[in-house]
Coordinates of C-alpha atoms in Angstrom, one line a residue:
Chain A
M196 CA 182.6 130.6 12.8
E197 CA 178.6 129.7 12.1
V198 CA 176.9 129.6 15.6
Y199 CA 173.7 127.6 16.2
D200 CA 170.9 128.0 18.3
L201 CA 170.5 124.1 18.9
I202 CA 172.4 121.1 17.9
I203 CA 170.5 117.6 18.4
V204 CA 172.4 114.8 19.0
G205 CA 170.4 111.6 17.8
G206 CA 167.6 110.9 15.5
G207 CA 165.5 108.4 17.5
P208 CA 162.0 109.3 18.3
A209 CA 163.2 111.9 20.9
G210 CA 165.7 113.9 18.3
I211 CA 163.2 113.5 15.6
T212 CA 160.6 115.2 17.7
A213 CA 163.0 118.1 19.1
G214 CA 163.9 118.5 15.2
I215 CA 160.2 118.9 14.5
Y216 CA 159.7 121.4 17.2
A217 CA 162.8 123.2 16.5
Q218 CA 162.0 124.2 12.9
R219 CA 158.7 125.0 13.7
A220 CA 160.3 127.5 16.2
R221 CA 162.5 129.0 13.4
L222 CA 165.8 127.9 15.5
K223 CA 168.8 127.7 13.7
V224 CA 169.3 124.1 14.3
V225 CA 170.8 120.8 13.1
L226 CA 170.5 117.3 13.7
L227 CA 173.3 115.2 13.7
E228 CA 172.8 111.1 13.9
K229 CA 175.6 108.4 13.4
L230 CA 174.0 105.6 11.9
G231 CA 170.8 106.9 10.3
V232 CA 167.6 108.3 11.6
G233 CA 165.3 106.1 13.4
G234 CA 167.1 104.7 16.8
Q235 CA 166.3 101.2 18.1
I236 CA 163.0 101.4 17.9
V237 CA 163.3 100.6 14.0
L238 CA 164.5 97.3 15.3
S239 CA 160.9 96.2 16.8
D240 CA 158.8 94.3 14.6
D241 CA 155.4 95.6 16.0
V242 CA 154.7 98.9 18.2
E243 CA 151.3 98.5 19.2
N244 CA 151.5 101.4 22.4
Y245 CA 152.4 104.6 20.4
P246 CA 148.9 106.7 20.6
G247 CA 147.5 106.7 16.9
F248 CA 149.1 103.9 15.6
R249 CA 146.8 100.4 16.3
S250 CA 149.9 98.2 15.2
I251 CA 152.8 99.5 13.1
S252 CA 156.7 98.6 13.0
G253 CA 158.9 100.5 14.3
F254 CA 160.9 101.3 10.8
E255 CA 157.8 102.4 9.4
L256 CA 156.8 104.7 12.4
M257 CA 160.2 106.1 12.3
Q258 CA 159.7 106.6 8.4
K259 CA 156.8 108.9 9.3
F260 CA 158.3 111.0 12.0
E261 CA 161.4 111.5 9.5
E262 CA 158.8 112.4 6.7
Q263 CA 157.1 115.1 9.3
A264 CA 160.6 116.3 10.0
R265 CA 161.9 116.6 6.7
A266 CA 158.6 118.6 5.6
F267 CA 159.6 121.1 8.0
D268 CA 163.0 121.0 6.7
L269 CA 165.3 120.1 9.3
T270 CA 168.7 119.4 8.3
I271 CA 169.8 116.1 9.1
V272 CA 173.6 115.0 9.2
D273 CA 175.0 112.0 9.1
C274 CA 178.1 111.9 11.6
E275 CA 179.2 110.8 14.8
V276 CA 179.5 113.1 17.7
T277 CA 182.6 112.7 19.7
E278 CA 183.1 115.5 22.4
I279 CA 180.7 118.3 23.5
R280 CA 182.8 120.9 25.0
N281 CA 181.9 124.1 27.0
E282 CA 184.0 127.1 25.3
D283 CA 183.1 130.9 26.1
G284 CA 179.7 130.2 27.0
Y285 CA 178.8 128.4 23.9
Q286 CA 178.9 124.4 23.2
L287 CA 181.4 123.0 20.7
V288 CA 180.2 119.9 19.5
Q289 CA 182.7 118.0 18.2
T290 CA 182.2 115.0 15.4
H291 CA 185.0 113.3 13.2
D292 CA 184.7 115.9 10.1
Y293 CA 183.4 119.2 11.5
D294 CA 182.8 121.4 14.7
Y295 CA 179.5 122.5 15.4
K296 CA 179.2 125.9 18.0
T297 CA 176.0 126.1 19.0
K298 CA 174.2 127.9 22.4
T299 CA 172.1 125.1 23.1
V300 CA 172.6 121.3 22.7
I301 CA 169.7 118.5 23.0
I302 CA 171.3 115.2 23.8
A303 CA 169.0 112.3 22.4
S304 CA 171.6 109.7 21.6
G305 CA 169.3 107.0 23.0
A306 CA 171.0 103.7 24.2
R307 CA 172.0 100.5 23.1
S308 CA 171.7 96.6 23.8
R309 CA 173.8 95.4 26.8
R310 CA 176.0 92.4 26.3
L311 CA 175.9 89.3 28.3
G312 CA 179.7 88.9 28.4
V313 CA 179.7 85.3 28.0
T314 CA 182.4 83.3 26.1
G315 CA 181.2 83.0 22.6
E316 CA 179.0 86.2 22.4
E317 CA 181.4 88.5 20.4
E318 CA 182.9 85.5 18.6
F319 CA 179.5 84.8 17.0
I320 CA 178.0 88.0 16.3
G321 CA 176.6 87.8 12.6
K322 CA 176.8 84.3 13.1
G323 CA 173.9 83.4 15.4
V324 CA 174.3 85.8 18.0
S325 CA 171.8 88.8 17.2
F326 CA 170.6 91.8 19.0
C327 CA 167.4 92.5 16.5
A328 CA 164.9 89.5 15.8
T329 CA 163.3 92.0 13.0
C330 CA 166.7 92.0 11.1
D331 CA 167.8 88.6 11.5
G332 CA 165.1 86.4 12.5
F333 CA 164.7 85.3 9.1
F334 CA 167.8 83.5 8.9
F335 CA 166.5 81.2 11.4
R336 CA 163.3 79.7 9.6
G337 CA 162.4 76.3 10.6
K338 CA 165.3 76.5 13.5
D339 CA 165.6 76.5 17.0
V340 CA 166.8 79.9 18.9
L341 CA 167.2 81.3 22.6
V342 CA 165.9 84.5 23.7
V343 CA 167.8 86.0 26.5
G344 CA 165.8 88.4 28.7
G345 CA 162.3 88.9 30.5
G346 CA 161.2 92.6 29.6
D347 CA 159.0 93.9 26.9
S348 CA 161.7 93.9 24.5
A349 CA 162.6 89.8 25.0
I350 CA 159.0 89.1 24.9
T351 CA 158.0 91.2 22.0
E352 CA 160.5 89.7 19.8
A353 CA 160.0 86.3 21.1
L354 CA 156.7 86.4 19.8
Y355 CA 157.9 87.5 16.5
L356 CA 160.5 84.7 16.1
A357 CA 157.7 82.4 16.9
K358 CA 156.0 83.2 13.4
I359 CA 159.4 82.2 11.6
V360 CA 161.3 79.5 13.6
N361 CA 160.5 75.9 14.6
K362 CA 161.0 76.7 18.7
V363 CA 161.9 79.7 20.8
Y364 CA 163.4 79.0 24.4
I365 CA 163.7 82.1 26.7
V366 CA 166.0 81.8 29.2
H367 CA 165.3 84.3 32.2
R368 CA 167.3 84.7 35.3
R369 CA 164.2 85.0 37.5
S370 CA 161.3 83.4 38.2
E371 CA 159.1 85.5 36.8
L372 CA 158.9 88.1 33.6
R373 CA 158.9 91.7 33.9
A374 CA 157.4 92.4 30.7
T375 CA 153.8 94.1 30.3
K376 CA 151.2 91.4 31.3
I377 CA 149.7 91.0 27.8
L378 CA 153.2 90.1 26.3
Q379 CA 153.7 87.8 29.1
E380 CA 150.1 86.2 28.3
R381 CA 151.1 85.9 24.6
A382 CA 154.1 84.3 25.3
L383 CA 152.9 81.9 27.8
E384 CA 149.8 80.6 25.6
N385 CA 152.3 80.5 22.6
P386 CA 153.0 76.8 22.2
K387 CA 156.6 77.5 20.3
I388 CA 157.5 79.2 23.2
E389 CA 159.1 77.5 26.1
V390 CA 160.5 79.5 29.1
I391 CA 163.5 78.3 31.2
W392 CA 163.1 80.2 34.3
D393 CA 165.9 81.1 36.9
S394 CA 168.7 80.5 34.3
V395 CA 171.6 82.1 33.1
V396 CA 173.7 81.6 29.8
E397 CA 176.9 80.3 30.8
E398 CA 178.7 79.8 27.0
I399 CA 177.6 79.7 23.7
T400 CA 179.0 77.1 21.6
G401 CA 179.6 76.5 18.1
S402 CA 182.2 75.8 15.5
N403 CA 181.6 78.1 12.4
T404 CA 178.4 79.3 13.7
V405 CA 176.2 79.1 17.1
E406 CA 175.3 75.5 17.7
G407 CA 174.1 75.4 21.1
V408 CA 174.1 77.2 24.5
T409 CA 175.1 76.0 28.3
L410 CA 172.7 77.3 30.8
R411 CA 173.5 77.2 34.6
N412 CA 170.1 77.3 36.7
V413 CA 171.2 80.0 39.3
V414 CA 168.8 78.3 42.0
T415 CA 170.6 74.5 41.8
D416 CA 173.8 75.7 39.8
E417 CA 172.5 72.7 37.7
L418 CA 174.4 72.9 34.0
V419 CA 172.1 72.3 31.0
E420 CA 172.8 72.2 27.0
I421 CA 170.5 73.0 24.5
A422 CA 170.9 72.7 20.8
V423 CA 170.0 76.2 19.0
S424 CA 171.3 78.1 16.1
G425 CA 170.4 81.7 17.2
V426 CA 170.9 83.7 20.5
F427 CA 168.9 86.9 20.6
M428 CA 170.1 89.1 23.4
Y429 CA 167.7 91.2 25.3
V430 CA 169.1 91.9 28.7
G431 CA 168.9 95.5 29.4
L432 CA 170.3 98.8 27.8
L433 CA 173.5 100.9 27.9
P434 CA 173.3 104.7 27.4
N435 CA 174.8 106.2 24.5
T436 CA 176.5 109.0 26.4
E437 CA 180.3 108.3 26.3
F438 CA 181.1 111.9 24.5
T439 CA 179.6 114.1 27.0
D440 CA 180.4 114.9 30.8
V441 CA 177.5 116.2 32.3
E442 CA 176.2 114.5 35.5
K443 CA 175.3 110.9 34.8
D444 CA 173.6 108.0 37.2
D445 CA 175.6 105.5 38.2
S446 CA 174.7 103.6 35.1
G447 CA 175.7 106.5 32.9
F448 CA 172.2 107.7 32.0
I449 CA 172.2 111.4 32.0
I450 CA 170.3 113.0 35.0
T451 CA 168.1 116.0 34.2
D452 CA 165.6 118.3 36.1
M453 CA 161.8 118.3 35.4
N454 CA 162.3 120.7 32.4
L455 CA 165.2 118.2 31.0
A456 CA 168.2 120.5 31.9
T457 CA 171.5 118.8 32.5
S458 CA 173.9 119.7 35.1
V459 CA 175.6 122.1 32.2
A460 CA 173.6 124.9 31.2
G461 CA 172.4 124.9 27.6
V462 CA 172.7 121.5 27.5
F463 CA 169.1 119.1 27.7
A464 CA 168.5 115.5 27.7
A465 CA 165.7 113.7 26.0
G466 CA 164.8 110.3 25.5
D467 CA 166.2 106.8 26.4
C468 CA 169.8 108.4 27.6
R469 CA 168.4 110.2 30.3
T470 CA 167.3 108.6 33.8
T471 CA 163.6 108.2 33.7
A472 CA 161.2 105.1 34.9
L473 CA 160.0 104.5 31.2
R474 CA 161.8 104.3 27.9
Q475 CA 159.1 104.5 25.2
V476 CA 158.7 106.0 21.9
A477 CA 155.6 108.1 23.9
T478 CA 157.7 109.1 26.2
A479 CA 160.6 110.1 23.9
V480 CA 158.5 112.5 21.7
G481 CA 157.3 114.1 25.2
D482 CA 160.8 114.7 26.3
G483 CA 161.6 116.0 22.2
A484 CA 158.9 118.4 22.8
L485 CA 159.7 119.6 26.3
A486 CA 163.5 119.9 25.4
V487 CA 162.8 122.4 22.8
T488 CA 160.6 124.6 24.9
S489 CA 163.5 124.6 27.5
V490 CA 165.9 125.3 24.9
E491 CA 163.5 128.7 24.0
R492 CA 163.1 129.5 27.3
Y493 CA 167.2 129.4 27.9
L494 CA 167.8 131.3 24.3
N495 CA 165.3 134.2 25.3
S496 CA 166.7 134.5 29.1
Chain B
M124 CA 132.6 97.0 46.9
E125 CA 134.7 96.2 43.8
V126 CA 138.1 97.7 44.3
Y127 CA 139.7 99.2 41.2
D128 CA 143.6 99.3 40.7
L129 CA 143.4 102.0 38.8
I130 CA 140.5 105.0 38.1
I131 CA 141.7 107.1 35.3
V132 CA 139.9 110.8 35.2
G133 CA 139.4 112.2 31.9
G134 CA 139.9 110.9 28.3
G135 CA 142.0 113.3 26.4
P136 CA 145.3 112.4 25.2
A137 CA 146.7 111.7 28.5
G138 CA 144.1 109.7 29.9
I139 CA 143.6 107.5 27.0
T140 CA 147.4 106.6 26.5
A141 CA 147.0 105.7 30.2
G142 CA 143.8 103.7 29.4
I143 CA 146.2 101.8 26.7
Y144 CA 149.1 101.1 28.8
A145 CA 146.8 100.0 31.7
Q146 CA 145.0 97.6 29.6
R147 CA 148.1 96.4 28.5
A148 CA 149.4 96.0 31.9
R149 CA 146.5 93.9 32.6
L150 CA 145.4 95.9 35.3
K151 CA 141.7 96.4 36.6
V152 CA 140.9 99.8 35.3
V153 CA 138.0 102.2 34.3
L154 CA 138.4 105.8 32.3
L155 CA 135.9 108.0 33.5
E156 CA 135.2 111.3 31.0
K157 CA 132.5 113.7 31.2
L158 CA 132.2 115.1 27.8
G159 CA 133.1 112.4 25.5
V160 CA 136.5 111.2 24.5
G161 CA 139.1 113.4 23.2
G162 CA 139.7 116.5 25.1
Q163 CA 140.5 119.9 24.0
I164 CA 142.3 119.0 21.3
V165 CA 139.3 117.8 19.3
L166 CA 138.6 121.4 19.0
S167 CA 142.1 121.7 16.9
D168 CA 141.6 122.0 13.2
D169 CA 144.9 121.0 12.1
V170 CA 147.7 119.2 14.2
E171 CA 151.1 119.4 12.5
N172 CA 153.3 118.8 15.5
Y173 CA 152.5 115.5 17.0
P174 CA 154.9 113.0 15.4
G175 CA 153.7 110.3 13.1
F176 CA 151.1 112.5 11.1
R177 CA 151.8 115.0 9.0
S178 CA 148.8 117.1 9.2
I179 CA 145.5 115.6 10.9
S180 CA 142.4 117.1 12.7
G181 CA 142.6 117.0 16.5
F182 CA 139.2 115.2 16.3
E183 CA 140.2 112.4 13.7
L184 CA 143.6 112.2 16.0
M185 CA 141.4 111.6 19.1
Q186 CA 139.4 109.0 16.9
K187 CA 142.6 106.8 16.3
F188 CA 143.5 107.2 20.1
E189 CA 140.0 105.7 21.1
E190 CA 139.8 103.0 18.8
Q191 CA 143.3 101.6 19.6
A192 CA 142.4 101.9 23.4
R193 CA 139.2 100.1 22.6
A194 CA 141.0 97.5 20.8
F195 CA 142.7 96.6 24.1
D196 CA 139.3 96.7 25.6
L197 CA 139.4 99.9 27.8
T198 CA 136.5 100.4 29.7
I199 CA 135.3 103.9 29.4
V200 CA 132.3 105.5 31.6
D201 CA 130.4 108.5 30.6
C202 CA 130.2 110.7 34.2
E203 CA 131.6 113.5 35.9
V204 CA 134.2 113.1 38.9
T205 CA 132.7 115.4 41.6
E206 CA 134.8 114.3 44.7
I207 CA 138.3 112.1 45.2
R208 CA 138.7 111.1 48.8
N209 CA 141.3 108.9 50.5
E210 CA 139.3 106.5 52.6
D211 CA 141.3 103.5 54.8
G212 CA 144.2 103.7 52.1
Y213 CA 141.8 103.7 49.1
Q214 CA 140.7 106.3 46.9
L215 CA 137.2 107.0 46.7
V216 CA 136.1 108.5 43.1
Q217 CA 132.7 109.9 43.4
T218 CA 130.7 110.7 40.6
H219 CA 127.0 111.7 40.4
D220 CA 125.5 108.0 39.8
Y221 CA 128.3 105.9 41.5
D222 CA 131.0 105.7 43.8
Y223 CA 134.5 103.8 42.8
K224 CA 136.8 102.5 45.1
T225 CA 140.4 102.0 43.7
K226 CA 144.1 101.5 44.7
T227 CA 145.1 104.3 42.4
V228 CA 143.9 107.6 40.6
I229 CA 145.6 109.2 37.4
I230 CA 144.2 112.3 37.3
A231 CA 143.6 113.3 33.5
S232 CA 141.2 115.7 33.6
G233 CA 142.9 118.4 31.4
A234 CA 142.0 122.2 31.1
R235 CA 139.7 124.6 29.6
S236 CA 139.6 127.8 28.2
R237 CA 139.8 130.8 30.2
R238 CA 137.4 133.7 30.0
L239 CA 138.0 137.2 29.7
G240 CA 135.3 138.6 32.3
V241 CA 134.0 141.4 30.2
T242 CA 130.6 142.9 29.6
G243 CA 129.1 140.6 26.9
E244 CA 131.1 137.6 26.9
E245 CA 128.2 135.4 29.1
E246 CA 125.6 136.7 27.4
F247 CA 126.7 136.3 23.7
I248 CA 128.1 132.8 24.2
G249 CA 126.6 130.8 21.3
K250 CA 125.5 134.1 19.7
G251 CA 128.8 135.3 18.3
V252 CA 131.2 134.3 21.3
S253 CA 133.1 131.5 20.9
F254 CA 135.7 129.3 22.3
C255 CA 136.2 127.0 19.2
A256 CA 136.8 128.2 15.7
T257 CA 136.7 124.4 14.2
C258 CA 133.1 124.0 15.9
D259 CA 131.6 127.8 15.0
G260 CA 133.8 129.0 12.4
F261 CA 131.3 127.9 9.4
F262 CA 128.9 130.0 10.9
F263 CA 130.5 132.8 10.1
R264 CA 131.5 132.6 6.4
G265 CA 132.1 135.9 4.5
K266 CA 131.8 137.8 7.9
D267 CA 134.5 139.5 10.1
V268 CA 135.6 138.0 13.3
L269 CA 137.8 139.0 16.4
V270 CA 140.5 136.4 17.8
V271 CA 141.4 137.0 21.3
G272 CA 145.2 136.1 22.1
G273 CA 148.9 135.3 21.0
G274 CA 149.5 131.9 21.5
D275 CA 149.9 128.9 19.4
S276 CA 145.8 128.1 19.7
A277 CA 144.8 131.9 18.9
I278 CA 146.8 132.0 15.5
T279 CA 146.1 128.6 14.8
E280 CA 142.1 128.9 15.0
A281 CA 142.8 132.3 13.5
L282 CA 144.7 130.7 10.4
Y283 CA 141.8 128.4 10.0
L284 CA 139.2 130.9 10.3
A285 CA 140.8 132.9 7.7
K286 CA 139.9 130.4 4.9
I287 CA 136.2 130.9 5.8
V288 CA 135.6 134.4 6.8
N289 CA 135.9 137.8 5.1
K290 CA 138.3 139.0 7.6
V291 CA 140.1 138.0 11.0
Y292 CA 141.2 140.8 13.4
I293 CA 143.8 139.2 15.8
V294 CA 143.6 141.4 19.2
H295 CA 146.5 140.5 21.7
R296 CA 147.7 142.6 24.8
R297 CA 151.1 142.9 23.9
S298 CA 153.9 144.1 20.9
E299 CA 154.7 140.4 19.9
L300 CA 152.9 137.3 19.9
R301 CA 153.8 134.3 22.1
A302 CA 153.0 131.7 19.2
T303 CA 155.5 129.2 17.5
K304 CA 157.3 131.2 15.0
I305 CA 156.1 129.2 12.1
L306 CA 152.5 130.1 13.2
Q307 CA 153.4 133.8 13.4
E308 CA 154.6 133.7 9.9
R309 CA 151.8 132.6 8.5
A310 CA 149.5 134.9 10.4
L311 CA 151.5 137.9 9.1
E312 CA 151.7 137.0 5.8
N313 CA 147.6 136.0 5.5
P314 CA 146.3 139.0 3.7
K315 CA 143.1 138.3 5.5
I316 CA 144.3 138.8 9.0
E317 CA 145.2 142.1 10.6
V318 CA 146.8 141.9 14.2
I319 CA 146.0 144.9 16.7
W320 CA 148.6 145.1 19.1
D321 CA 148.8 146.2 22.8
S322 CA 145.0 146.0 22.9
V323 CA 142.8 144.3 24.9
V324 CA 138.8 144.0 24.7
E325 CA 136.7 146.1 27.1
E326 CA 133.4 144.7 26.0
I327 CA 131.4 143.1 23.2
T328 CA 128.4 144.4 22.1
G329 CA 125.2 143.8 19.8
S330 CA 121.6 143.1 20.3
N331 CA 120.7 139.8 19.8
T332 CA 124.0 138.6 18.3
V333 CA 127.4 140.2 18.5
E334 CA 127.8 143.0 16.5
G335 CA 130.9 144.8 17.7
V336 CA 133.7 144.8 20.0
T337 CA 135.3 148.0 22.2
L338 CA 139.1 147.5 22.3
R339 CA 141.2 149.2 24.5
N340 CA 145.0 150.3 23.6
V341 CA 147.2 149.3 26.8
V342 CA 149.8 152.0 25.9
T343 CA 148.1 154.9 24.5
D344 CA 144.6 154.3 26.7
E345 CA 142.7 154.8 23.6
L346 CA 139.2 153.0 22.7
V347 CA 138.3 151.7 19.4
E348 CA 135.2 150.2 18.1
I349 CA 135.5 147.5 15.5
A350 CA 132.5 145.9 13.9
V351 CA 132.7 142.0 14.0
S352 CA 129.9 139.2 14.2
G353 CA 132.3 136.6 15.9
V354 CA 134.6 136.6 18.8
F355 CA 136.7 133.8 19.5
M356 CA 138.7 133.6 22.8
Y357 CA 142.4 132.0 23.3
V358 CA 143.1 133.5 26.4
G359 CA 144.6 130.8 28.5
L360 CA 144.0 127.7 30.4
L361 CA 142.1 126.9 33.6
P362 CA 142.7 123.5 34.9
N363 CA 139.8 121.4 35.5
T364 CA 140.9 119.8 39.3
E365 CA 138.2 121.6 41.4
F366 CA 137.3 117.8 42.4
T367 CA 140.5 116.8 44.2
D368 CA 142.2 118.3 47.0
V369 CA 145.9 117.3 46.2
E370 CA 148.5 119.9 46.3
K371 CA 148.3 122.6 43.2
D372 CA 150.1 125.9 42.2
D373 CA 148.7 129.3 42.3
S374 CA 146.8 128.8 39.0
G375 CA 145.2 125.4 40.3
F376 CA 147.5 123.0 38.1
I377 CA 148.5 119.9 40.2
I378 CA 151.9 119.7 41.3
T379 CA 154.0 116.3 40.5
D380 CA 157.3 115.1 41.1
M381 CA 159.4 113.9 38.4
N382 CA 157.4 110.5 38.3
L383 CA 153.8 112.3 38.4
A384 CA 153.1 111.4 41.6
T385 CA 150.8 114.3 43.6
S386 CA 150.9 115.1 47.3
V387 CA 148.6 112.1 47.9
A388 CA 149.9 108.6 48.0
G389 CA 148.4 106.7 45.2
V390 CA 147.1 109.7 43.2
F391 CA 149.1 110.8 40.1
A392 CA 148.5 113.3 37.4
A393 CA 149.1 113.6 33.9
G394 CA 148.7 116.1 30.7
D395 CA 147.4 119.7 30.9
C396 CA 145.8 119.6 34.4
R397 CA 149.3 119.6 35.9
T398 CA 152.3 122.2 36.2
T399 CA 154.2 122.1 33.1
A400 CA 156.5 124.1 30.8
L401 CA 154.5 122.5 27.8
R402 CA 151.2 121.8 27.0
Q403 CA 150.8 119.4 23.8
V404 CA 149.4 115.8 22.6
A405 CA 153.2 115.0 22.6
T406 CA 154.0 115.6 26.2
A407 CA 150.3 114.3 27.1
V408 CA 151.3 110.9 25.5
G409 CA 154.4 110.7 27.6
D410 CA 152.8 111.7 30.6
G411 CA 149.9 108.9 30.0
A412 CA 152.4 106.3 30.1
L413 CA 154.8 107.3 32.3
A414 CA 151.9 107.6 34.9
V415 CA 151.0 104.1 34.5
T416 CA 154.4 102.8 35.3
S417 CA 154.4 104.7 38.4
V418 CA 151.1 103.3 39.4
E419 CA 152.3 99.9 38.6
R420 CA 155.2 100.6 41.0
Y421 CA 153.0 102.0 43.6
L422 CA 150.9 98.6 43.5
N423 CA 154.0 96.7 43.7
S424 CA 155.5 98.1 46.6

């Protein structure tokens, strides 16, 4: 069985950066990605805070990352990792089709949108419930939509939707947004955007497609119904870490040391899938580069 | 006296990224830079491993960083920080002209080239001794030059010089280069480059300008003289951290925790000036973004 120096799990900003560095280090490496290169950031309409690009879509930015990695001949394989097992000092990375035997692994599997868990949410996915304004916003031209959440993603995507739809409600369970100030200002100044404070979604209603939502004010317990055709969810992240049993925090994010080593020797983690105070393209690329340095040190020791 | 939320010390990749994030967070912030924005990376002829750019000069890349920061109205002041003092729970950042009172500081002051400390080195700076191939290489068209060092910087710059000069000697004190494999391969394949292994510079000689060097083989103790017109030094980094008395390692690099906090509350460090396993543009931008998140948490607590 062929033995790799490194298997990179995930092709978002952290994984692709690790791939660039690994190829330049001439490691025997393969990157495994289950959905197509890019990660969650391809769902972002406008990235303004990755240094070097004044304003670029997440999709375009990740195309540049991928082109750069391919220019260094990085091998990218479309497949889903189901398990990583330690065997005789090697890691066995299992996928549906093939098992990779490797000396080291960088887990850069990212995170995905959390679900609210309310009635109507699962039922109406693709029929008005969406996790990606950039992907689906166009279907709601001239209509009213609801964005759920108060962080950077929620506000960025509300601003994007305001350019397309008739009206954007933002429902947030607190009395203050969590998003970066510049995004808050833009949202609060936008005449098409209305924030509904201290409120949560109780139910998503409709017949074949979404027709409205019931909101509950968490202070007064009052219920209100509003008519919307779309509901966009930005209520946090769940890590894509089910396939690995390295040490994780209570939310499932992988715990690393400063050099990105996990609890298992030879297994490192980079980007959104690990416990960290900030999840951005900028931090993911730093992680990807550092993880390869840690891999090299591990291989040389 | 005006009180700032944040003073950023240094305008390289880490500092500029911190500036972008701080402006987007609407902090009251000023960035202080003593030499002109960009940091050491502006001395690099070719950056191939910052994700998003297949190949770009360090100077051009930093122009893009600066334009982006200025688009968010970041204030950048040309001045040198001489001391940072804790006073009544605030930090007093002293410069030659003005003292800034601030709640937090991000030290992103970078590092500079180490000197060899051999005879002739100081004497011939600007007369054949250089720390920047991109800046000075052109003066050595058609001549023979020596590059000292075996890391990424040394090899990158040797490759650059090989395009301009007649012959590039690389002198390295070990029998193996430390640079990334892809750079090693390119250097060893280049007919204009000759590596002199296991050797160190004993003396740099000449009358008005550099005319030659004396090398000593560290295995055999044999001395050889070679005729060169230029000597380019890439023998490691010294941190620019003299102005601060936060906790440092033995080499003077600032010790931080995972969220980039230093030993002094409210003072954070980002980029090359801190103790870290890797010093790259990619890691510096990750640091700059994370440091601002830590600053915001500190200000809110």
